[in-house]
Coordinates of C-alpha atoms in Angstrom, one line a residue:
X1 CA 96.0 122.3 121.7
X2 CA 94.3 119.1 120.0
X3 CA 91.4 120.4 118.2
X4 CA 89.4 117.1 118.2
X5 CA 89.6 117.2 122.1
X6 CA 88.6 120.8 122.0
X7 CA 85.5 120.2 120.0
X8 CA 84.6 117.1 121.9
X9 CA 84.7 119.2 125.3
X10 CA 82.7 122.3 123.9
X11 CA 80.0 119.9 122.4
X12 CA 79.7 118.1 125.8
X13 CA 79.3 121.2 127.7
X14 CA 76.7 122.5 125.2
X15 CA 74.9 119.1 125.5
X16 CA 75.2 119.5 129.3
X17 CA 73.6 122.9 129.4
X18 CA 70.7 121.5 127.2
X19 CA 70.0 118.6 129.7
X20 CA 72.1 115.6 128.6
X21 CA 74.4 114.5 131.4
X22 CA 77.8 112.9 130.9
X23 CA 77.2 112.4 127.1
X24 CA 79.6 110.5 124.8
X25 CA 80.6 112.6 121.7
X26 CA 81.6 110.9 118.6
X27 CA 83.6 112.8 115.9
X28 CA 84.3 111.7 112.5
X29 CA 85.8 113.1 109.4
X30 CA 83.4 114.1 106.6
X31 CA 83.8 112.0 103.4
X32 CA 83.5 115.2 101.3
X33 CA 86.2 117.9 102.5
X34 CA 83.6 120.6 101.3
X35 CA 81.4 119.4 104.1
X36 CA 84.0 120.6 106.9
X37 CA 86.8 119.1 108.7
X38 CA 85.1 117.4 111.5
X39 CA 81.6 116.3 112.0
X40 CA 79.3 115.0 114.9
X41 CA 76.0 113.2 115.0
X42 CA 75.4 114.4 118.6
X43 CA 72.3 116.1 117.8
X44 CA 70.7 112.9 116.1
X45 CA 72.0 110.9 119.2
X46 CA 70.3 112.8 122.0
X47 CA 67.5 114.7 120.3
X48 CA 64.9 111.8 120.8
X49 CA 65.6 111.4 124.3
X50 CA 64.6 115.1 124.6
X51 CA 61.7 114.8 122.3
X52 CA 63.3 117.3 120.0
X53 CA 63.9 117.3 116.3
X54 CA 67.2 116.4 115.3
X55 CA 68.0 119.5 113.0
X56 CA 66.5 121.9 115.6
X57 CA 68.5 120.3 118.4
X58 CA 71.6 120.7 116.3
X59 CA 70.9 124.4 116.1
X60 CA 70.4 124.6 119.8
X61 CA 73.7 122.9 120.3
X62 CA 75.4 125.3 118.0
X63 CA 73.9 128.2 119.8
X64 CA 75.4 127.0 123.1
X65 CA 78.8 126.6 121.7
X66 CA 81.5 128.8 122.7
X67 CA 83.6 129.0 119.4
X68 CA 86.9 130.9 119.2
X69 CA 87.1 132.1 115.5
X70 CA 91.0 131.5 115.6
X71 CA 90.5 127.7 115.8
X72 CA 87.1 127.2 114.3
X73 CA 85.8 129.4 111.4
X74 CA 82.1 127.8 111.2
X75 CA 79.8 125.2 112.5
X76 CA 76.9 124.2 110.2
X77 CA 74.0 121.7 110.2
X78 CA 74.1 119.1 107.3
X79 CA 71.7 116.3 106.3
X80 CA 69.3 115.0 109.1
X81 CA 71.2 116.8 111.9
X82 CA 75.0 116.6 111.5
X83 CA 76.9 119.3 112.7
X84 CA 80.1 120.0 110.5
X85 CA 82.8 122.1 112.0
X86 CA 85.2 124.0 109.6
X87 CA 88.7 124.4 111.2
X88 CA 90.7 127.6 110.8
X89 CA 93.8 127.5 108.4
X90 CA 95.7 129.1 111.0
X91 CA 95.2 126.1 113.2
X92 CA 97.0 123.9 110.9
X93 CA 99.5 126.4 110.4
X94 CA 100.4 126.7 114.1
X95 CA 100.3 122.9 114.5
X96 CA 103.0 122.4 111.8
X97 CA 105.4 123.5 114.4
X98 CA 104.4 120.3 116.7
X99 CA 105.7 118.0 113.8
X100 CA 108.9 120.0 113.5
X101 CA 109.7 120.1 117.2
X102 CA 108.7 116.4 117.9
X103 CA 110.4 114.9 114.9
X104 CA 110.8 111.2 115.2
X105 CA 108.4 111.2 118.2
X106 CA 105.7 113.0 116.3
X107 CA 102.6 110.5 116.3
X108 CA 103.7 108.8 119.4
X109 CA 100.8 108.2 121.9
X110 CA 100.8 108.0 125.6
X111 CA 97.5 106.0 125.4
X112 CA 99.2 102.9 126.8
X113 CA 102.0 104.5 128.5
X114 CA 103.2 102.5 131.8
X115 CA 101.5 99.2 130.3
X116 CA 103.2 96.1 129.3
X117 CA 102.3 93.9 126.1
X118 CA 103.7 90.7 125.2
X119 CA 103.4 89.5 121.4
X120 CA 104.4 86.0 120.4
X121 CA 104.7 85.3 116.8
X122 CA 106.7 83.2 114.1
X123 CA 107.5 80.3 116.7
X124 CA 107.9 77.9 113.8
X125 CA 109.2 74.6 115.0
X126 CA 112.9 74.2 114.8
X127 CA 112.7 71.3 112.1
X128 CA 113.6 73.2 109.0
X129 CA 114.2 76.8 107.4
X130 CA 111.4 79.6 107.4
X131 CA 109.4 79.3 104.2
X132 CA 107.3 81.9 102.4
X133 CA 104.4 80.5 104.2
X134 CA 105.7 81.9 107.5
X135 CA 106.4 85.4 105.7
X136 CA 102.9 87.0 106.4
X137 CA 102.8 86.2 110.2
X138 CA 106.6 87.2 110.2
X139 CA 106.0 90.6 108.7
X140 CA 102.7 91.2 110.7
X141 CA 104.2 90.4 114.1
X142 CA 107.0 93.0 113.5
X143 CA 104.8 95.7 112.3
X144 CA 102.2 95.1 115.2
X145 CA 105.1 95.1 117.7
X146 CA 106.1 98.4 116.5
X147 CA 102.7 99.8 116.4
X148 CA 102.0 98.9 120.1
X149 CA 105.3 100.5 121.1
X150 CA 104.2 103.7 119.0
X151 CA 101.1 103.9 121.6
X152 CA 103.1 103.7 124.7
X153 CA 103.3 99.9 125.5
X154 CA 106.5 98.3 126.9
X155 CA 106.6 95.2 124.3
X156 CA 107.9 92.0 124.9
X157 CA 108.6 90.1 121.6
X158 CA 108.4 86.4 122.3
X159 CA 109.1 83.3 120.4
X160 CA 107.7 79.9 121.5
X161 CA 110.4 77.5 121.0
X162 CA 108.4 74.2 120.2
X163 CA 111.2 71.5 120.6
X164 CA 109.2 68.7 122.1
X165 CA 107.1 66.0 120.4
X166 CA 107.0 63.9 117.3
X167 CA 108.2 66.5 114.9
X168 CA 111.4 66.7 116.7
X169 CA 111.7 62.7 116.6
X170 CA 111.0 63.0 112.8
X171 CA 113.8 65.4 112.5
X172 CA 116.3 63.0 114.3
X173 CA 115.4 60.3 112.3
X174 CA 115.7 62.4 109.0
X175 CA 119.2 63.7 109.9
X176 CA 120.3 60.0 110.9
X177 CA 119.1 58.6 107.6
X178 CA 120.9 61.2 105.4
X179 CA 123.9 60.6 107.7
X180 CA 123.7 56.8 107.0
X181 CA 123.0 57.2 103.2
X182 CA 126.5 59.1 102.9
X183 CA 127.9 55.7 103.9
X184 CA 125.2 53.5 102.7
X185 CA 123.2 54.9 99.6
X186 CA 120.2 52.5 100.1
X187 CA 119.5 53.3 103.8
X188 CA 115.9 53.8 103.8
X189 CA 114.6 57.4 104.6
X190 CA 111.6 57.5 107.0
X191 CA 108.2 58.1 105.4
X192 CA 107.4 61.1 107.6
X193 CA 110.9 62.4 107.4
X194 CA 111.9 66.0 106.5
X195 CA 113.2 65.8 102.7
X196 CA 114.7 69.3 102.3
X197 CA 118.3 69.4 101.2
X198 CA 119.0 71.3 104.5
X199 CA 118.9 67.9 106.1
X200 CA 121.7 66.6 104.0
X201 CA 123.6 69.6 105.0
X202 CA 123.2 68.7 108.6
X203 CA 124.5 65.2 108.1
X204 CA 127.5 66.4 105.9
X205 CA 128.5 68.6 109.0
X206 CA 128.3 65.5 111.3
X207 CA 130.4 63.5 108.8
X208 CA 133.1 66.1 108.7
X209 CA 133.2 66.4 112.4
X210 CA 132.8 62.6 113.4
X211 CA 133.3 60.7 110.2
X212 CA 131.5 57.2 110.6
X213 CA 131.8 57.2 114.2
X214 CA 128.0 57.8 114.6
X215 CA 126.8 55.0 113.0
X216 CA 125.8 53.2 116.1
X217 CA 125.2 56.4 118.2
X218 CA 121.9 57.1 120.0
X219 CA 119.4 59.6 118.4
X220 CA 120.2 62.3 120.6
X221 CA 123.2 63.8 118.7
X222 CA 121.3 63.7 115.7
X223 CA 118.4 65.5 117.3
X224 CA 120.5 68.2 118.8
X225 CA 122.4 68.7 115.6
X226 CA 119.3 68.9 113.7
X227 CA 117.7 71.3 116.1
X228 CA 120.7 73.7 116.5
X229 CA 121.1 74.0 112.6
X230 CA 117.5 74.8 112.3
X231 CA 117.1 77.2 115.0
X232 CA 120.3 79.2 113.9
X233 CA 118.7 79.3 110.4
X234 CA 115.5 80.6 111.7
X235 CA 117.2 83.2 113.7
X236 CA 119.4 84.4 110.9
X237 CA 116.4 84.8 108.7
X238 CA 114.7 86.9 111.5
X239 CA 117.7 89.1 111.9
X240 CA 117.9 89.6 108.1
X241 CA 114.2 90.6 108.3
X242 CA 115.0 93.0 111.2
X243 CA 113.6 91.1 113.9
X244 CA 114.9 90.3 117.3
X245 CA 112.9 88.5 120.0
X246 CA 113.5 89.3 123.6
X247 CA 112.3 85.9 124.9
X248 CA 112.7 82.4 123.5
X249 CA 110.3 80.2 125.5
X250 CA 111.1 76.6 125.5
X251 CA 108.1 74.4 125.3
X252 CA 110.1 71.7 127.0
X253 CA 110.4 73.8 130.3
X254 CA 106.5 73.3 130.6
X255 CA 107.3 69.5 131.1
X256 CA 110.5 69.8 133.1
X257 CA 108.8 72.3 135.7
X258 CA 105.6 70.0 136.1
X259 CA 103.4 72.6 134.3
X260 CA 101.8 70.2 132.1
X261 CA 101.0 67.8 134.8
X262 CA 99.7 70.6 136.9
X263 CA 97.3 71.9 134.3
X264 CA 95.8 68.3 133.9
X265 CA 95.2 68.0 137.5
X266 CA 93.5 71.4 137.6
X267 CA 91.3 70.3 134.8
X268 CA 90.4 67.0 136.9
X269 CA 89.8 68.8 139.8
X270 CA 87.3 71.0 138.2
X271 CA 85.6 68.2 136.5
X272 CA 86.6 69.5 133.2
X273 CA 88.2 66.5 131.9
X274 CA 87.5 62.8 131.6
X275 CA 89.0 59.6 130.4
X276 CA 87.9 57.6 127.4
X277 CA 89.5 55.0 125.3
X278 CA 92.8 55.4 127.4
X279 CA 92.8 59.2 126.3
X280 CA 92.2 62.2 128.5
X281 CA 89.4 64.4 126.9
X282 CA 88.7 68.2 127.6
X283 CA 85.0 69.3 128.0
X284 CA 85.2 71.8 125.3
X285 CA 81.6 71.2 124.4
X286 CA 80.8 72.7 127.7
X287 CA 83.5 75.4 127.8
X288 CA 82.7 76.9 124.3
X289 CA 79.3 78.2 125.1
X290 CA 78.6 80.3 122.0
X291 CA 79.2 77.4 119.6
X292 CA 76.6 74.8 119.5
X293 CA 78.7 72.2 117.6
X294 CA 81.8 72.4 119.8
X295 CA 83.0 69.0 120.7
X296 CA 85.2 67.5 123.4
X297 CA 88.7 67.5 122.5
X298 CA 91.6 64.9 123.4
X299 CA 94.4 66.8 125.3
X300 CA 96.4 63.5 126.1
X301 CA 96.5 60.8 123.5
X302 CA 96.2 57.1 124.6
X303 CA 100.0 56.8 124.1
X304 CA 100.4 59.3 126.8
X305 CA 101.5 62.1 124.5
X306 CA 99.9 65.5 124.9
X307 CA 98.1 67.1 122.0
X308 CA 99.3 70.6 121.3
X309 CA 96.2 72.0 123.1
X310 CA 97.3 71.1 126.5
X311 CA 100.9 72.8 126.4
X312 CA 99.5 75.8 124.6
X313 CA 97.0 76.1 127.5
X314 CA 99.7 75.7 130.2
X315 CA 101.9 78.2 128.2
X316 CA 99.4 81.0 128.1
X317 CA 98.7 80.6 131.7
X318 CA 102.6 81.1 132.3
X319 CA 102.0 84.3 130.3
X320 CA 99.0 85.7 132.2
X321 CA 101.0 85.0 135.5
X322 CA 103.8 87.2 134.1
X323 CA 101.2 89.9 134.4
X324 CA 101.2 91.5 131.1
X325 CA 98.3 94.1 130.3
X326 CA 97.9 92.8 127.0
X327 CA 98.9 89.3 125.4
X328 CA 99.1 89.0 121.5
X329 CA 99.2 85.8 119.6
X330 CA 99.5 85.8 115.6
X331 CA 98.4 82.5 114.0
X332 CA 97.6 81.3 110.6
X333 CA 94.1 80.4 109.2
X334 CA 94.8 76.8 110.2
X335 CA 94.4 77.9 113.9
X336 CA 91.0 79.5 113.1
X337 CA 89.1 77.1 115.1
X338 CA 91.7 75.4 117.7
X339 CA 92.7 78.8 119.4
X340 CA 89.2 79.0 120.8
X341 CA 89.5 75.7 122.4
X342 CA 92.9 76.7 124.0
X343 CA 91.0 80.0 125.2
X344 CA 88.0 78.2 126.6
X345 CA 90.5 75.8 128.7
X346 CA 92.4 79.1 130.1
X347 CA 89.1 80.3 131.0
X348 CA 87.7 77.2 132.4
X349 CA 90.7 77.3 134.9
X350 CA 89.7 80.6 136.2
X351 CA 92.1 82.9 134.3
X352 CA 91.2 86.2 132.7
X353 CA 91.3 85.8 128.9
X354 CA 90.1 89.2 128.1
X355 CA 93.9 90.5 127.9
X356 CA 94.4 88.0 125.1
X357 CA 94.2 89.0 121.6
X358 CA 94.4 86.4 118.9
X359 CA 95.1 87.7 115.4
X360 CA 94.3 85.1 112.7
X361 CA 95.9 86.0 109.2
X362 CA 94.6 84.5 106.0
X363 CA 96.8 82.7 103.5
X364 CA 99.0 84.1 100.6
X365 CA 98.9 83.2 97.2
X366 CA 101.8 84.2 95.2
X367 CA 101.0 85.3 91.4
X368 CA 102.9 86.0 88.4
X369 CA 101.1 87.7 85.4
X370 CA 97.8 87.1 87.1
X371 CA 98.2 83.5 87.6
X372 CA 99.2 81.4 90.9
X373 CA 102.7 80.3 90.9
X374 CA 104.4 77.7 93.1
X375 CA 107.2 79.0 95.1
X376 CA 109.9 76.3 94.7
X377 CA 113.6 76.4 93.7
X378 CA 114.3 72.9 93.1
X379 CA 113.2 69.4 93.9
X380 CA 112.5 68.5 97.5
X381 CA 113.4 72.2 98.6
X382 CA 110.7 74.8 99.4
X383 CA 111.1 78.4 98.4
X384 CA 112.5 79.8 101.8
X385 CA 111.8 83.2 103.2
X386 CA 115.5 83.9 102.7
X387 CA 115.1 83.2 99.0
X388 CA 112.3 85.6 98.8
X389 CA 114.2 88.4 100.7
X390 CA 117.1 87.8 98.4
X391 CA 115.0 88.0 95.2
X392 CA 113.1 91.3 96.1
X393 CA 114.8 92.6 99.3
X394 CA 113.8 92.9 102.8
X395 CA 111.7 96.2 102.5
X396 CA 109.6 94.9 99.7
X397 CA 108.9 91.6 101.4
X398 CA 107.8 93.4 104.6
X399 CA 105.7 95.8 102.8
X400 CA 103.7 93.2 100.7
X401 CA 103.1 90.9 103.7
X402 CA 101.5 93.9 105.6
X403 CA 99.8 96.0 102.9
X404 CA 96.5 94.2 103.3
X405 CA 94.3 93.4 106.3
X406 CA 95.4 90.3 108.0
X407 CA 91.9 88.6 107.8
X408 CA 91.6 89.0 103.8
X409 CA 93.4 86.6 101.4
X410 CA 96.7 88.1 100.1
X411 CA 97.7 87.9 96.6
X412 CA 101.6 88.6 96.5
X413 CA 102.3 89.8 93.0
X414 CA 106.0 88.9 92.4
X415 CA 106.5 90.7 89.1
X416 CA 105.2 93.9 91.0
X417 CA 107.4 93.3 93.8
X418 CA 110.6 93.1 91.6
X419 CA 109.4 96.3 89.7
X420 CA 111.8 99.0 90.7
X421 CA 109.7 101.9 89.6
X422 CA 106.8 103.7 91.3
X423 CA 104.6 101.0 89.9
X424 CA 105.8 99.3 93.0
X425 CA 103.8 100.6 95.9
X426 CA 107.0 100.5 98.2
X427 CA 109.3 102.4 95.9
X428 CA 106.4 104.8 95.4
X429 CA 106.5 105.8 99.0
X430 CA 110.3 105.5 99.4
X431 CA 110.8 107.6 96.4
X432 CA 108.7 110.3 98.1
X433 CA 111.0 110.3 101.1
X434 CA 114.2 110.4 99.0
X435 CA 112.7 113.2 96.7
X436 CA 112.3 115.4 99.8
X437 CA 115.9 114.5 101.1
X438 CA 117.2 115.9 97.6
X439 CA 115.2 119.1 97.9
X440 CA 116.4 119.6 101.4
X441 CA 120.0 119.2 100.3
X442 CA 119.6 121.3 97.1
X443 CA 118.2 124.0 99.6
X444 CA 121.4 124.1 101.5
X445 CA 123.2 125.0 98.3
X446 CA 120.8 127.7 97.3
X447 CA 120.3 129.3 100.6
X448 CA 123.6 129.0 102.3
X449 CA 122.1 129.9 106.0
X450 CA 119.4 127.2 105.6
X451 CA 118.9 125.0 108.2
X452 CA 116.2 122.5 109.2
X453 CA 114.7 124.7 112.0
X454 CA 111.2 126.3 112.9
X455 CA 112.5 129.8 111.7
X456 CA 110.0 130.3 108.9
X457 CA 106.4 132.2 108.3
X458 CA 104.0 129.6 108.1
X459 CA 101.4 132.4 107.2
X460 CA 102.9 132.4 103.7
X461 CA 101.5 128.8 103.3
X462 CA 98.2 129.5 101.7
X463 CA 97.5 127.6 98.4
X464 CA 94.9 124.7 98.4
X465 CA 97.7 122.1 98.1
X466 CA 99.6 123.4 101.0
X467 CA 96.5 123.4 103.4
X468 CA 95.4 119.9 102.3
X469 CA 99.0 118.6 102.9
X470 CA 99.0 120.1 106.5
X471 CA 95.6 118.5 107.3
X472 CA 96.8 115.2 106.2
X473 CA 100.1 115.5 108.0
X474 CA 98.4 116.4 111.2
X475 CA 96.1 113.4 111.0
X476 CA 99.0 110.9 111.6
X477 CA 98.3 110.6 115.5
X478 CA 94.8 109.7 114.7
X479 CA 95.9 107.0 112.1
X480 CA 98.3 105.4 114.5
X481 CA 95.4 105.4 117.1
X482 CA 93.0 104.0 114.6
X483 CA 95.5 101.1 113.4
X484 CA 96.4 99.9 116.8
X485 CA 92.6 99.8 118.0
X486 CA 92.2 96.9 115.6
X487 CA 95.7 95.6 115.4
X488 CA 95.9 96.5 111.6
X489 CA 99.2 98.1 110.5
X490 CA 98.1 98.2 107.0
X491 CA 96.0 101.3 107.8
X492 CA 99.3 103.1 108.3
X493 CA 100.2 102.4 104.8
X494 CA 96.8 103.5 103.5
X495 CA 97.6 106.6 105.4
X496 CA 100.9 107.2 104.3
X497 CA 100.0 106.6 100.5
X498 CA 97.6 109.5 101.3
X499 CA 100.6 111.7 102.6
X500 CA 102.7 110.8 99.6
X501 CA 99.7 111.6 97.1
X502 CA 99.2 115.1 98.7
X503 CA 102.9 115.8 98.7
X504 CA 103.2 115.0 94.9
X505 CA 100.1 117.2 94.3
X506 CA 101.8 120.1 96.4
X507 CA 104.9 119.9 94.7
X508 CA 103.4 119.7 91.2
X509 CA 101.7 123.0 91.7
X510 CA 104.1 124.9 94.2
X511 CA 107.7 125.9 93.4
X512 CA 109.4 125.0 96.4
X513 CA 112.9 126.4 95.9
X514 CA 112.6 130.1 94.6
X515 CA 115.9 132.0 95.3
X516 CA 114.2 135.2 94.5
X517 CA 111.5 134.6 97.0
X518 CA 113.3 133.1 100.1
X519 CA 110.7 133.6 102.7
X520 CA 108.0 131.6 100.9
X521 CA 110.7 128.9 100.0
X522 CA 111.8 128.6 103.7
X523 CA 108.0 128.1 104.7
X524 CA 107.8 125.3 101.9
X525 CA 111.1 123.8 103.0
X526 CA 109.5 123.1 106.3
X527 CA 106.3 121.9 104.9
X528 CA 108.6 119.4 102.9
X529 CA 110.5 118.5 106.2
X530 CA 107.4 117.9 108.2
X531 CA 106.3 115.5 105.5
X532 CA 109.6 113.6 105.5
X533 CA 109.2 113.2 109.2
X534 CA 105.8 111.7 108.9
X535 CA 106.5 109.4 106.2
X536 CA 109.9 108.5 108.2
X537 CA 107.7 107.7 111.2
X538 CA 105.1 105.8 109.2
X539 CA 108.0 103.7 107.7
X540 CA 109.3 102.9 111.3
X541 CA 105.8 101.4 112.2
X542 CA 105.6 99.3 109.2
X543 CA 109.1 98.1 109.6
X544 CA 110.9 99.4 106.3
X545 CA 113.6 101.7 105.8
X546 CA 113.7 105.5 104.6
X547 CA 116.3 106.0 101.9
X548 CA 117.7 109.2 101.5
X549 CA 118.7 108.6 97.8
X550 CA 117.3 106.4 95.2

């Protein structure tokens, strides 16, 4: 039995009997643990409707409640009319079995079972390596995709492969220029070219394979070589980061299949576009109704080249037509205004945009000794995401990019990330998991018949630290539900930090392995195992490993 659902139902029943039909009951955890385990403001919400004093109405609600003492020990009135419930310790002891039985599935929800979700992120153009500026989005997408799966969604991870447009032409010219410079050192490099050393590497590969035979070749071979090298680099970085996309959607397919032309025609039919100065404009000033300063935007330049808004609109229509229940996009802060224009265009063509959730993450500043530092290794070469992972590890990289809310600026402390002690928040949590694994290994040596099973007496778990730890562990499903409701995986980090803190307190004040008190040891060992399970499950959502030794 879930105690929150149970309290919700008995409060609803009490309100019904007092004349409130179809009430919505909100439950919260009191900030002060001495005020109880669960609180509701139902009396204050509905007292005015019946012309009652909130405190008196709260008393009437309590009198109507049918409370079984084996689950709830007391219900008291607090403040202006809150009803605070005190949960029986036996309830928590019995629920401990649930963690031990469900193991890796504890905390998984069926809230979105049989629903589908598409999450599109990273989607860097294949014109270079992934750099640290891509890191936050890369890590967020990984964690959010995991989080969605934990609530029942069948998740499709998608990468929008943008290999059309001017940036690819610039890559082509850059590779060709570096190729020519191998034979003619003074050959000019294009002003808008990509100056990274990786372009020289691509050119060197072509020289090794073809020699000087490509001097007069058309640009296609240079473009293809550049695109292939860059995309392989991106995919290799993602693989090191533990990310595998299910779909790589090629932007050029929107042109090949006539989707771009079709979208333009639809805007014309609906009188949502017009021509001016040789360009095609979208009437975004009309479509974005809640923004007074919205201005019309160009969707096709006078040169005939579409701006990114047009293929983005066509692409999202394609995703909507695929029938997903939820479509998630993750963008950097530079997309803060423009994504609204894309959504407005989709809405204007009659598609339901309510299923589209756009997550905008703020920028990252790398700091060392409290001062911002420029992340670069050598001239003309940005500090890549591979470089960062190599320096501090994939787990630390993932954790640090996710540990703050996406809508806040992130300071990435390099010195702290390199710290291999419990000062580093990643190591602090992973050490808690490894410590428990060590205790469980030791238990098998002390108690030869020890096995990680439910064969224990939970009634022996009576200390304040044991009860507090059980309460925190059993809150994991609520933490998952809270995190997914706002698409904020950092909430899982906040929660497992609380788990680790309670575990360390429990371990400090309670001797776990006592060969002279086997029954109590067995009970405490199962509490340790339950803690390990919850930490591991939290790590799985965040996207970091759960080491058994450190």
